[in-house]
JSON list of C-alpha atoms in Angstrom, two decimals:
[
{"chain": "B", "resi": 1, "resn": "MET", "atom": "CA", "xyz": [-70.68, 28.30, 10.72]},
{"chain": "B", "resi": 2, "resn": "LEU", "atom": "CA", "xyz": [-69.04, 29.75, 7.73]},
{"chain": "B", "resi": 3, "resn": "ILE", "atom": "CA", "xyz": [-70.75, 30.49, 4.58]},
{"chain": "B", "resi": 4, "resn": "ARG", "atom": "CA", "xyz": [-68.19, 28.35, 2.67]},
{"chain": "B", "resi": 5, "resn": "ASP", "atom": "CA", "xyz": [-69.53, 25.27, 4.75]},
{"chain": "B", "resi": 6, "resn": "LEU", "atom": "CA", "xyz": [-72.99, 25.75, 3.29]},
{"chain": "B", "resi": 7, "resn": "MET", "atom": "CA", "xyz": [-72.75, 27.60, 0.12]},
{"chain": "B", "resi": 8, "resn": "SER", "atom": "CA", "xyz": [-73.55, 25.82, -2.96]},
{"chain": "B", "resi": 9, "resn": "ALA", "atom": "CA", "xyz": [-70.41, 25.66, -5.57]},
{"chain": "B", "resi": 10, "resn": "PRO", "atom": "CA", "xyz": [-69.84, 26.20, -8.22]},
{"chain": "B", "resi": 11, "resn": "ALA", "atom": "CA", "xyz": [-72.51, 28.73, -8.82]},
{"chain": "B", "resi": 12, "resn": "VAL", "atom": "CA", "xyz": [-74.29, 28.64, -11.99]},
{"chain": "B", "resi": 13, "resn": "THR", "atom": "CA", "xyz": [-73.49, 31.78, -13.68]},
{"chain": "B", "resi": 14, "resn": "VAL", "atom": "CA", "xyz": [-74.51, 33.68, -17.00]},
{"chain": "B", "resi": 15, "resn": "THR", "atom": "CA", "xyz": [-72.96, 36.49, -18.82]},
{"chain": "B", "resi": 16, "resn": "ALA", "atom": "CA", "xyz": [-74.74, 39.76, -19.90]},
{"chain": "B", "resi": 17, "resn": "GLU", "atom": "CA", "xyz": [-75.10, 38.32, -23.46]},
{"chain": "B", "resi": 18, "resn": "THR", "atom": "CA", "xyz": [-76.87, 35.00, -22.29]},
{"chain": "B", "resi": 19, "resn": "PRO", "atom": "CA", "xyz": [-80.23, 34.88, -24.07]},
{"chain": "B", "resi": 20, "resn": "ILE", "atom": "CA", "xyz": [-83.22, 35.01, -21.41]},
{"chain": "B", "resi": 21, "resn": "ALA", "atom": "CA", "xyz": [-84.66, 31.85, -22.86]},
{"chain": "B", "resi": 22, "resn": "LEU", "atom": "CA", "xyz": [-81.42, 30.14, -21.82]},
{"chain": "B", "resi": 23, "resn": "ALA", "atom": "CA", "xyz": [-81.42, 31.74, -18.55]},
{"chain": "B", "resi": 24, "resn": "LEU", "atom": "CA", "xyz": [-85.04, 30.55, -17.86]},
{"chain": "B", "resi": 25, "resn": "ARG", "atom": "CA", "xyz": [-83.99, 27.00, -18.81]},
{"chain": "B", "resi": 26, "resn": "LEU", "atom": "CA", "xyz": [-81.08, 27.15, -16.20]},
{"chain": "B", "resi": 27, "resn": "LEU", "atom": "CA", "xyz": [-83.19, 28.45, -13.58]},
{"chain": "B", "resi": 28, "resn": "ASP", "atom": "CA", "xyz": [-85.74, 25.63, -13.97]},
{"chain": "B", "resi": 29, "resn": "ASP", "atom": "CA", "xyz": [-83.22, 22.77, -14.50]},
{"chain": "B", "resi": 30, "resn": "ARG", "atom": "CA", "xyz": [-81.16, 23.76, -11.47]},
{"chain": "B", "resi": 31, "resn": "LYS", "atom": "CA", "xyz": [-84.01, 24.57, -9.30]},
{"chain": "B", "resi": 32, "resn": "ILE", "atom": "CA", "xyz": [-82.33, 27.94, -8.31]},
{"chain": "B", "resi": 33, "resn": "THR", "atom": "CA", "xyz": [-83.83, 31.50, -7.80]},
{"chain": "B", "resi": 34, "resn": "ALA", "atom": "CA", "xyz": [-80.82, 33.64, -9.01]},
{"chain": "B", "resi": 35, "resn": "MET", "atom": "CA", "xyz": [-77.61, 33.62, -10.93]},
{"chain": "B", "resi": 36, "resn": "PRO", "atom": "CA", "xyz": [-74.54, 35.89, -10.90]},
{"chain": "B", "resi": 37, "resn": "VAL", "atom": "CA", "xyz": [-73.76, 37.45, -14.10]},
{"chain": "B", "resi": 38, "resn": "VAL", "atom": "CA", "xyz": [-70.18, 37.70, -14.71]},
{"chain": "B", "resi": 39, "resn": "ASP", "atom": "CA", "xyz": [-67.81, 38.99, -17.31]},
{"chain": "B", "resi": 40, "resn": "ALA", "atom": "CA", "xyz": [-65.37, 37.07, -19.50]},
{"chain": "B", "resi": 41, "resn": "THR", "atom": "CA", "xyz": [-62.88, 36.79, -16.69]},
{"chain": "B", "resi": 42, "resn": "GLY", "atom": "CA", "xyz": [-65.32, 35.50, -14.10]},
{"chain": "B", "resi": 43, "resn": "VAL", "atom": "CA", "xyz": [-65.67, 39.07, -12.22]},
{"chain": "B", "resi": 44, "resn": "LEU", "atom": "CA", "xyz": [-69.18, 39.54, -10.94]},
{"chain": "B", "resi": 45, "resn": "VAL", "atom": "CA", "xyz": [-71.06, 42.43, -12.87]},
{"chain": "B", "resi": 46, "resn": "GLY", "atom": "CA", "xyz": [-74.66, 41.80, -11.83]},
{"chain": "B", "resi": 47, "resn": "ILE", "atom": "CA", "xyz": [-77.34, 39.37, -10.83]},
{"chain": "B", "resi": 48, "resn": "VAL", "atom": "CA", "xyz": [-80.45, 38.00, -12.42]},
{"chain": "B", "resi": 49, "resn": "SER", "atom": "CA", "xyz": [-83.30, 36.63, -10.43]},
{"chain": "B", "resi": 50, "resn": "GLU", "atom": "CA", "xyz": [-86.37, 34.73, -11.39]},
{"chain": "B", "resi": 51, "resn": "ALA", "atom": "CA", "xyz": [-88.20, 37.67, -10.47]},
{"chain": "B", "resi": 52, "resn": "ASP", "atom": "CA", "xyz": [-86.44, 39.84, -13.01]},
{"chain": "B", "resi": 53, "resn": "ILE", "atom": "CA", "xyz": [-86.96, 37.41, -15.79]},
{"chain": "B", "resi": 54, "resn": "VAL", "atom": "CA", "xyz": [-90.62, 36.73, -14.96]},
{"chain": "B", "resi": 55, "resn": "GLN", "atom": "CA", "xyz": [-91.46, 40.58, -14.71]},
{"chain": "B", "resi": 56, "resn": "ASP", "atom": "CA", "xyz": [-89.72, 40.80, -18.23]},
{"chain": "B", "resi": 57, "resn": "THR", "atom": "CA", "xyz": [-91.24, 37.92, -20.03]},
{"chain": "B", "resi": 58, "resn": "ALA", "atom": "CA", "xyz": [-94.78, 36.80, -18.50]},
{"chain": "B", "resi": 59, "resn": "PRO", "atom": "CA", "xyz": [-97.90, 38.74, -19.81]},
{"chain": "B", "resi": 60, "resn": "THR", "atom": "CA", "xyz": [-99.74, 39.40, -16.70]},
{"chain": "B", "resi": 61, "resn": "ASP", "atom": "CA", "xyz": [-103.31, 39.32, -18.26]},
{"chain": "B", "resi": 62, "resn": "GLY", "atom": "CA", "xyz": [-102.68, 36.68, -21.08]},
{"chain": "B", "resi": 63, "resn": "HIS", "atom": "CA", "xyz": [-102.70, 39.33, -23.75]},
{"chain": "B", "resi": 64, "resn": "VAL", "atom": "CA", "xyz": [-99.75, 40.60, -25.69]},
{"chain": "B", "resi": 65, "resn": "PRO", "atom": "CA", "xyz": [-97.53, 42.52, -23.19]},
{"chain": "B", "resi": 66, "resn": "ASN", "atom": "CA", "xyz": [-97.53, 46.43, -23.75]},
{"chain": "B", "resi": 67, "resn": "ALA", "atom": "CA", "xyz": [-93.92, 46.14, -24.52]},
{"chain": "B", "resi": 68, "resn": "ALA", "atom": "CA", "xyz": [-94.49, 43.95, -27.66]},
{"chain": "B", "resi": 69, "resn": "VAL", "atom": "CA", "xyz": [-93.23, 45.45, -30.74]},
{"chain": "B", "resi": 70, "resn": "TRP", "atom": "CA", "xyz": [-93.07, 44.42, -34.34]},
{"chain": "B", "resi": 71, "resn": "THR", "atom": "CA", "xyz": [-89.98, 42.22, -34.86]},
{"chain": "B", "resi": 72, "resn": "THR", "atom": "CA", "xyz": [-88.02, 40.85, -37.75]},
{"chain": "B", "resi": 73, "resn": "THR", "atom": "CA", "xyz": [-85.84, 37.74, -38.16]},
{"chain": "B", "resi": 74, "resn": "ASP", "atom": "CA", "xyz": [-82.90, 40.24, -37.54]},
{"chain": "B", "resi": 75, "resn": "THR", "atom": "CA", "xyz": [-83.99, 41.12, -34.08]},
{"chain": "B", "resi": 76, "resn": "PRO", "atom": "CA", "xyz": [-81.92, 39.66, -31.47]},
{"chain": "B", "resi": 77, "resn": "PRO", "atom": "CA", "xyz": [-83.31, 37.53, -28.73]},
{"chain": "B", "resi": 78, "resn": "ARG", "atom": "CA", "xyz": [-83.45, 39.66, -25.33]},
{"chain": "B", "resi": 79, "resn": "ARG", "atom": "CA", "xyz": [-80.53, 39.28, -23.21]},
{"chain": "B", "resi": 80, "resn": "ILE", "atom": "CA", "xyz": [-79.57, 39.17, -19.45]},
{"chain": "B", "resi": 81, "resn": "ALA", "atom": "CA", "xyz": [-78.14, 42.72, -19.77]},
{"chain": "B", "resi": 82, "resn": "ASP", "atom": "CA", "xyz": [-81.74, 43.89, -20.55]},
{"chain": "B", "resi": 83, "resn": "VAL", "atom": "CA", "xyz": [-83.11, 42.62, -17.28]},
{"chain": "B", "resi": 84, "resn": "MET", "atom": "CA", "xyz": [-80.27, 42.02, -14.70]},
{"chain": "B", "resi": 85, "resn": "SER", "atom": "CA", "xyz": [-79.58, 44.00, -11.72]},
{"chain": "B", "resi": 86, "resn": "HIS", "atom": "CA", "xyz": [-76.32, 45.72, -11.38]},
{"chain": "B", "resi": 87, "resn": "LEU", "atom": "CA", "xyz": [-76.66, 46.54, -7.53]},
{"chain": "B", "resi": 88, "resn": "VAL", "atom": "CA", "xyz": [-75.56, 43.11, -5.99]},
{"chain": "B", "resi": 89, "resn": "VAL", "atom": "CA", "xyz": [-75.58, 42.18, -2.18]},
{"chain": "B", "resi": 90, "resn": "THR", "atom": "CA", "xyz": [-72.54, 39.75, -1.63]},
{"chain": "B", "resi": 91, "resn": "VAL", "atom": "CA", "xyz": [-70.96, 37.77, 0.93]},
{"chain": "B", "resi": 92, "resn": "ASP", "atom": "CA", "xyz": [-67.36, 36.55, 1.59]},
{"chain": "B", "resi": 93, "resn": "PRO", "atom": "CA", "xyz": [-66.80, 32.62, 2.13]},
{"chain": "B", "resi": 94, "resn": "ASP", "atom": "CA", "xyz": [-65.34, 33.26, 5.54]},
{"chain": "B", "resi": 95, "resn": "ASP", "atom": "CA", "xyz": [-68.38, 35.31, 6.75]},
{"chain": "B", "resi": 96, "resn": "GLU", "atom": "CA", "xyz": [-70.60, 33.71, 9.38]},
{"chain": "B", "resi": 97, "resn": "LEU", "atom": "CA", "xyz": [-73.78, 32.16, 8.01]},
{"chain": "B", "resi": 98, "resn": "ASP", "atom": "CA", "xyz": [-75.48, 34.80, 10.37]},
{"chain": "B", "resi": 99, "resn": "VAL", "atom": "CA", "xyz": [-74.15, 37.59, 8.00]},
{"chain": "B", "resi": 100, "resn": "ALA", "atom": "CA", "xyz": [-75.96, 35.96, 4.92]},
{"chain": "B", "resi": 101, "resn": "ILE", "atom": "CA", "xyz": [-79.14, 35.34, 7.01]},
{"chain": "B", "resi": 102, "resn": "ASP", "atom": "CA", "xyz": [-79.29, 38.94, 8.10]},
{"chain": "B", "resi": 103, "resn": "LEU", "atom": "CA", "xyz": [-78.54, 40.22, 4.73]},
{"chain": "B", "resi": 104, "resn": "MET", "atom": "CA", "xyz": [-81.45, 38.02, 3.14]},
{"chain": "B", "resi": 105, "resn": "TRP", "atom": "CA", "xyz": [-83.90, 39.19, 5.78]},
{"chain": "B", "resi": 106, "resn": "SER", "atom": "CA", "xyz": [-82.85, 42.80, 5.55]},
{"chain": "B", "resi": 107, "resn": "THR", "atom": "CA", "xyz": [-83.03, 42.92, 1.80]},
{"chain": "B", "resi": 108, "resn": "MET", "atom": "CA", "xyz": [-85.60, 40.48, 0.93]},
{"chain": "B", "resi": 109, "resn": "VAL", "atom": "CA", "xyz": [-82.97, 38.84, -1.42]},
{"chain": "B", "resi": 110, "resn": "LYS", "atom": "CA", "xyz": [-83.20, 35.05, -1.73]},
{"chain": "B", "resi": 111, "resn": "SER", "atom": "CA", "xyz": [-79.79, 34.47, -2.95]},
{"chain": "B", "resi": 112, "resn": "LEU", "atom": "CA", "xyz": [-76.20, 35.87, -2.39]},
{"chain": "B", "resi": 113, "resn": "PRO", "atom": "CA", "xyz": [-73.37, 35.46, -4.59]},
{"chain": "B", "resi": 114, "resn": "VAL", "atom": "CA", "xyz": [-70.15, 34.30, -2.48]},
{"chain": "B", "resi": 115, "resn": "LEU", "atom": "CA", "xyz": [-67.06, 36.29, -3.79]},
{"chain": "B", "resi": 116, "resn": "ASP", "atom": "CA", "xyz": [-63.48, 35.32, -3.15]},
{"chain": "B", "resi": 117, "resn": "HIS", "atom": "CA", "xyz": [-61.39, 38.41, -4.49]},
{"chain": "B", "resi": 118, "resn": "GLY", "atom": "CA", "xyz": [-64.05, 39.64, -6.76]},
{"chain": "B", "resi": 119, "resn": "ARG", "atom": "CA", "xyz": [-64.75, 36.34, -8.51]},
{"chain": "B", "resi": 120, "resn": "VAL", "atom": "CA", "xyz": [-68.05, 34.31, -7.78]},
{"chain": "B", "resi": 121, "resn": "ILE", "atom": "CA", "xyz": [-67.09, 30.97, -6.22]},
{"chain": "B", "resi": 122, "resn": "GLY", "atom": "CA", "xyz": [-70.57, 30.10, -4.94]},
{"chain": "B", "resi": 123, "resn": "MET", "atom": "CA", "xyz": [-73.99, 30.84, -3.95]},
{"chain": "B", "resi": 124, "resn": "ILE", "atom": "CA", "xyz": [-75.83, 31.03, -0.53]},
{"chain": "B", "resi": 125, "resn": "SER", "atom": "CA", "xyz": [-79.68, 30.99, -0.57]},
{"chain": "B", "resi": 126, "resn": "ARG", "atom": "CA", "xyz": [-82.73, 30.80, 1.65]},
{"chain": "B", "resi": 127, "resn": "SER", "atom": "CA", "xyz": [-83.17, 27.23, 0.61]},
{"chain": "B", "resi": 128, "resn": "ASP", "atom": "CA", "xyz": [-79.63, 26.36, 1.75]},
{"chain": "B", "resi": 129, "resn": "VAL", "atom": "CA", "xyz": [-80.31, 27.80, 5.38]},
{"chain": "B", "resi": 130, "resn": "ILE", "atom": "CA", "xyz": [-83.97, 26.09, 5.41]},
{"chain": "B", "resi": 131, "resn": "HIS", "atom": "CA", "xyz": [-82.07, 22.59, 4.48]},
{"chain": "B", "resi": 132, "resn": "LEU", "atom": "CA", "xyz": [-79.59, 23.15, 7.31]},
{"chain": "B", "resi": 133, "resn": "LEU", "atom": "CA", "xyz": [-82.29, 24.08, 9.88]},
{"chain": "B", "resi": 134, "resn": "ALA", "atom": "CA", "xyz": [-84.38, 21.09, 8.70]},
{"chain": "B", "resi": 135, "resn": "GLY", "atom": "CA", "xyz": [-81.64, 18.68, 9.44]},
{"chain": "B", "resi": 136, "resn": "ARG", "atom": "CA", "xyz": [-80.13, 20.59, 12.50]},
{"chain": "B", "resi": 137, "resn": "ASP", "atom": "CA", "xyz": [-81.66, 18.19, 15.19]},
{"chain": "B", "resi": 138, "resn": "ASP", "atom": "CA", "xyz": [-80.35, 15.05, 13.43]},
{"chain": "B", "resi": 139, "resn": "ARG", "atom": "CA", "xyz": [-77.01, 16.57, 13.24]},
{"chain": "B", "resi": 140, "resn": "ILE", "atom": "CA", "xyz": [-76.92, 17.63, 16.75]},
{"chain": "B", "resi": 141, "resn": "ARG", "atom": "CA", "xyz": [-78.05, 14.27, 17.93]},
{"chain": "B", "resi": 142, "resn": "ALA", "atom": "CA", "xyz": [-75.53, 12.36, 16.19]},
{"chain": "B", "resi": 143, "resn": "GLU", "atom": "CA", "xyz": [-72.76, 14.93, 17.30]},
{"chain": "B", "resi": 144, "resn": "VAL", "atom": "CA", "xyz": [-73.81, 14.71, 21.09]},
{"chain": "B", "resi": 145, "resn": "HIS", "atom": "CA", "xyz": [-74.06, 10.94, 20.71]},
{"chain": "B", "resi": 146, "resn": "GLU", "atom": "CA", "xyz": [-70.47, 10.93, 19.06]},
{"chain": "B", "resi": 147, "resn": "ILE", "atom": "CA", "xyz": [-69.04, 13.00, 21.95]},
{"chain": "B", "resi": 148, "resn": "ILE", "atom": "CA", "xyz": [-71.00, 11.41, 25.05]},
{"chain": "B", "resi": 149, "resn": "ARG", "atom": "CA", "xyz": [-70.42, 7.64, 23.67]},
{"chain": "B", "resi": 150, "resn": "PRO", "atom": "CA", "xyz": [-66.89, 7.11, 25.10]},
{"chain": "B", "resi": 151, "resn": "GLU", "atom": "CA", "xyz": [-68.22, 8.30, 28.65]},
{"chain": "B", "resi": 152, "resn": "ASN", "atom": "CA", "xyz": [-71.26, 6.07, 28.67]},
{"chain": "B", "resi": 153, "resn": "PRO", "atom": "CA", "xyz": [-72.87, 4.36, 25.65]},
{"chain": "B", "resi": 154, "resn": "ASP", "atom": "CA", "xyz": [-76.13, 3.65, 27.61]},
{"chain": "B", "resi": 155, "resn": "TRP", "atom": "CA", "xyz": [-77.04, 7.51, 27.86]},
{"chain": "B", "resi": 156, "resn": "GLN", "atom": "CA", "xyz": [-80.07, 8.19, 25.55]},
{"chain": "B", "resi": 157, "resn": "ILE", "atom": "CA", "xyz": [-79.95, 11.28, 23.49]},
{"chain": "B", "resi": 158, "resn": "GLU", "atom": "CA", "xyz": [-82.87, 13.48, 22.05]},
{"chain": "B", "resi": 159, "resn": "ALA", "atom": "CA", "xyz": [-82.87, 16.67, 20.13]},
{"chain": "B", "resi": 160, "resn": "HIS", "atom": "CA", "xyz": [-85.78, 18.82, 19.46]},
{"chain": "B", "resi": 161, "resn": "ASP", "atom": "CA", "xyz": [-85.57, 22.74, 18.10]},
{"chain": "B", "resi": 162, "resn": "GLY", "atom": "CA", "xyz": [-81.81, 22.58, 19.28]},
{"chain": "B", "resi": 163, "resn": "ILE", "atom": "CA", "xyz": [-82.82, 21.55, 22.84]},
{"chain": "B", "resi": 164, "resn": "VAL", "atom": "CA", "xyz": [-80.89, 18.52, 23.90]},
{"chain": "B", "resi": 165, "resn": "THR", "atom": "CA", "xyz": [-82.01, 15.95, 26.63]},
{"chain": "B", "resi": 166, "resn": "VAL", "atom": "CA", "xyz": [-79.65, 13.35, 27.91]},
{"chain": "B", "resi": 167, "resn": "THR", "atom": "CA", "xyz": [-81.43, 10.61, 29.84]},
{"chain": "B", "resi": 168, "resn": "GLY", "atom": "CA", "xyz": [-79.36, 8.26, 32.03]},
{"chain": "B", "resi": 169, "resn": "PRO", "atom": "CA", "xyz": [-76.61, 9.93, 34.19]},
{"chain": "B", "resi": 170, "resn": "ALA", "atom": "CA", "xyz": [-77.28, 9.39, 37.76]},
{"chain": "B", "resi": 171, "resn": "ASP", "atom": "CA", "xyz": [-74.17, 10.51, 39.31]},
{"chain": "B", "resi": 172, "resn": "PRO", "atom": "CA", "xyz": [-74.05, 14.37, 39.84]},
{"chain": "B", "resi": 173, "resn": "ARG", "atom": "CA", "xyz": [-70.44, 14.48, 38.34]},
{"chain": "B", "resi": 174, "resn": "GLU", "atom": "CA", "xyz": [-71.71, 12.45, 35.20]},
{"chain": "B", "resi": 175, "resn": "ARG", "atom": "CA", "xyz": [-74.86, 14.63, 35.04]},
{"chain": "B", "resi": 176, "resn": "ASN", "atom": "CA", "xyz": [-72.42, 17.74, 34.98]},
{"chain": "B", "resi": 177, "resn": "LEU", "atom": "CA", "xyz": [-70.12, 16.06, 32.44]},
{"chain": "B", "resi": 178, "resn": "ALA", "atom": "CA", "xyz": [-73.16, 15.17, 30.05]},
{"chain": "B", "resi": 179, "resn": "GLY", "atom": "CA", "xyz": [-74.29, 18.65, 30.36]},
{"chain": "B", "resi": 180, "resn": "VAL", "atom": "CA", "xyz": [-71.04, 20.34, 29.46]},
{"chain": "B", "resi": 181, "resn": "LEU", "atom": "CA", "xyz": [-70.28, 17.89, 26.70]},
{"chain": "B", "resi": 182, "resn": "ALA", "atom": "CA", "xyz": [-73.79, 18.19, 25.17]},
{"chain": "B", "resi": 183, "resn": "GLY", "atom": "CA", "xyz": [-73.70, 22.08, 25.46]},
{"chain": "B", "resi": 184, "resn": "SER", "atom": "CA", "xyz": [-70.43, 22.24, 23.28]},
{"chain": "B", "resi": 185, "resn": "ILE", "atom": "CA", "xyz": [-72.08, 20.90, 20.22]},
{"chain": "B", "resi": 186, "resn": "ARG", "atom": "CA", "xyz": [-72.77, 23.89, 17.69]},
{"chain": "B", "resi": 187, "resn": "GLY", "atom": "CA", "xyz": [-76.29, 24.74, 17.39]},
{"chain": "B", "resi": 188, "resn": "VAL", "atom": "CA", "xyz": [-77.44, 23.44, 21.04]},
{"chain": "B", "resi": 189, "resn": "ILE", "atom": "CA", "xyz": [-79.42, 26.05, 22.75]},
{"chain": "B", "resi": 190, "resn": "ALA", "atom": "CA", "xyz": [-80.19, 24.20, 26.03]},
{"chain": "B", "resi": 191, "resn": "VAL", "atom": "CA", "xyz": [-79.42, 20.98, 27.62]},
{"chain": "B", "resi": 192, "resn": "HIS", "atom": "CA", "xyz": [-81.72, 18.87, 29.89]},
{"chain": "B", "resi": 193, "resn": "ILE", "atom": "CA", "xyz": [-80.47, 16.00, 31.90]},
{"chain": "B", "resi": 194, "resn": "ARG", "atom": "CA", "xyz": [-82.86, 13.34, 33.27]}
]
C-alpha cells in the first residue's frame, strides 16, 4: 500500500508566526499529534508536535514555570518558531507504507509529513496505521468474498489476523483455485481451505 492511499490530506499546517495558543486549539480540535510548519509558499520549514508545545507551556509542579518572566502588554504571544523542530523526517506519497512504519518505529515520531516536491500534501500518523490494521480483516474478508463469489457463492470466508479460511470447496481443483484467489488479496498472510 502506498502512503498516498492512507495519508490524511490536506495536512493541518501552521507557520512559524502562529501563536502557540492557536496551535494548541488546532491540535485539540483536529485530534492530531503534530503539524507541519510551512513558509508563505507552503514549503516545509519544520514541525511542531504536542510534545513540543506541552513541554513549553505546561508547568510540571503546579507552580509558576522557571522560565516565567515579567511581561507587559507589549509582550508578544509565544509563537511556533519558539518551540518547533527544524529537523523533520518526511516521506513521499509514492513510498510504500512500510517506509513510514519503519521511520515511525526507528525515530519514535508519531506523525510524518508527506511531501511532494518540497510541499506538504498530507500527513501519515501511527493512528492512521492503527485504523488500517483494525479494519484489515473486514477489508480482507470483503475482498476475498468479492473475488471468490463468481466461482462459487456458497463458499464461506473468514479472516482473522490476516489468515483467511475458505470453507466449502470439495473438489481438489476448486480447493486450489480458492487458495490462489484468496492468497492474491493484499494483506493475506495465509490461507486455509476446509
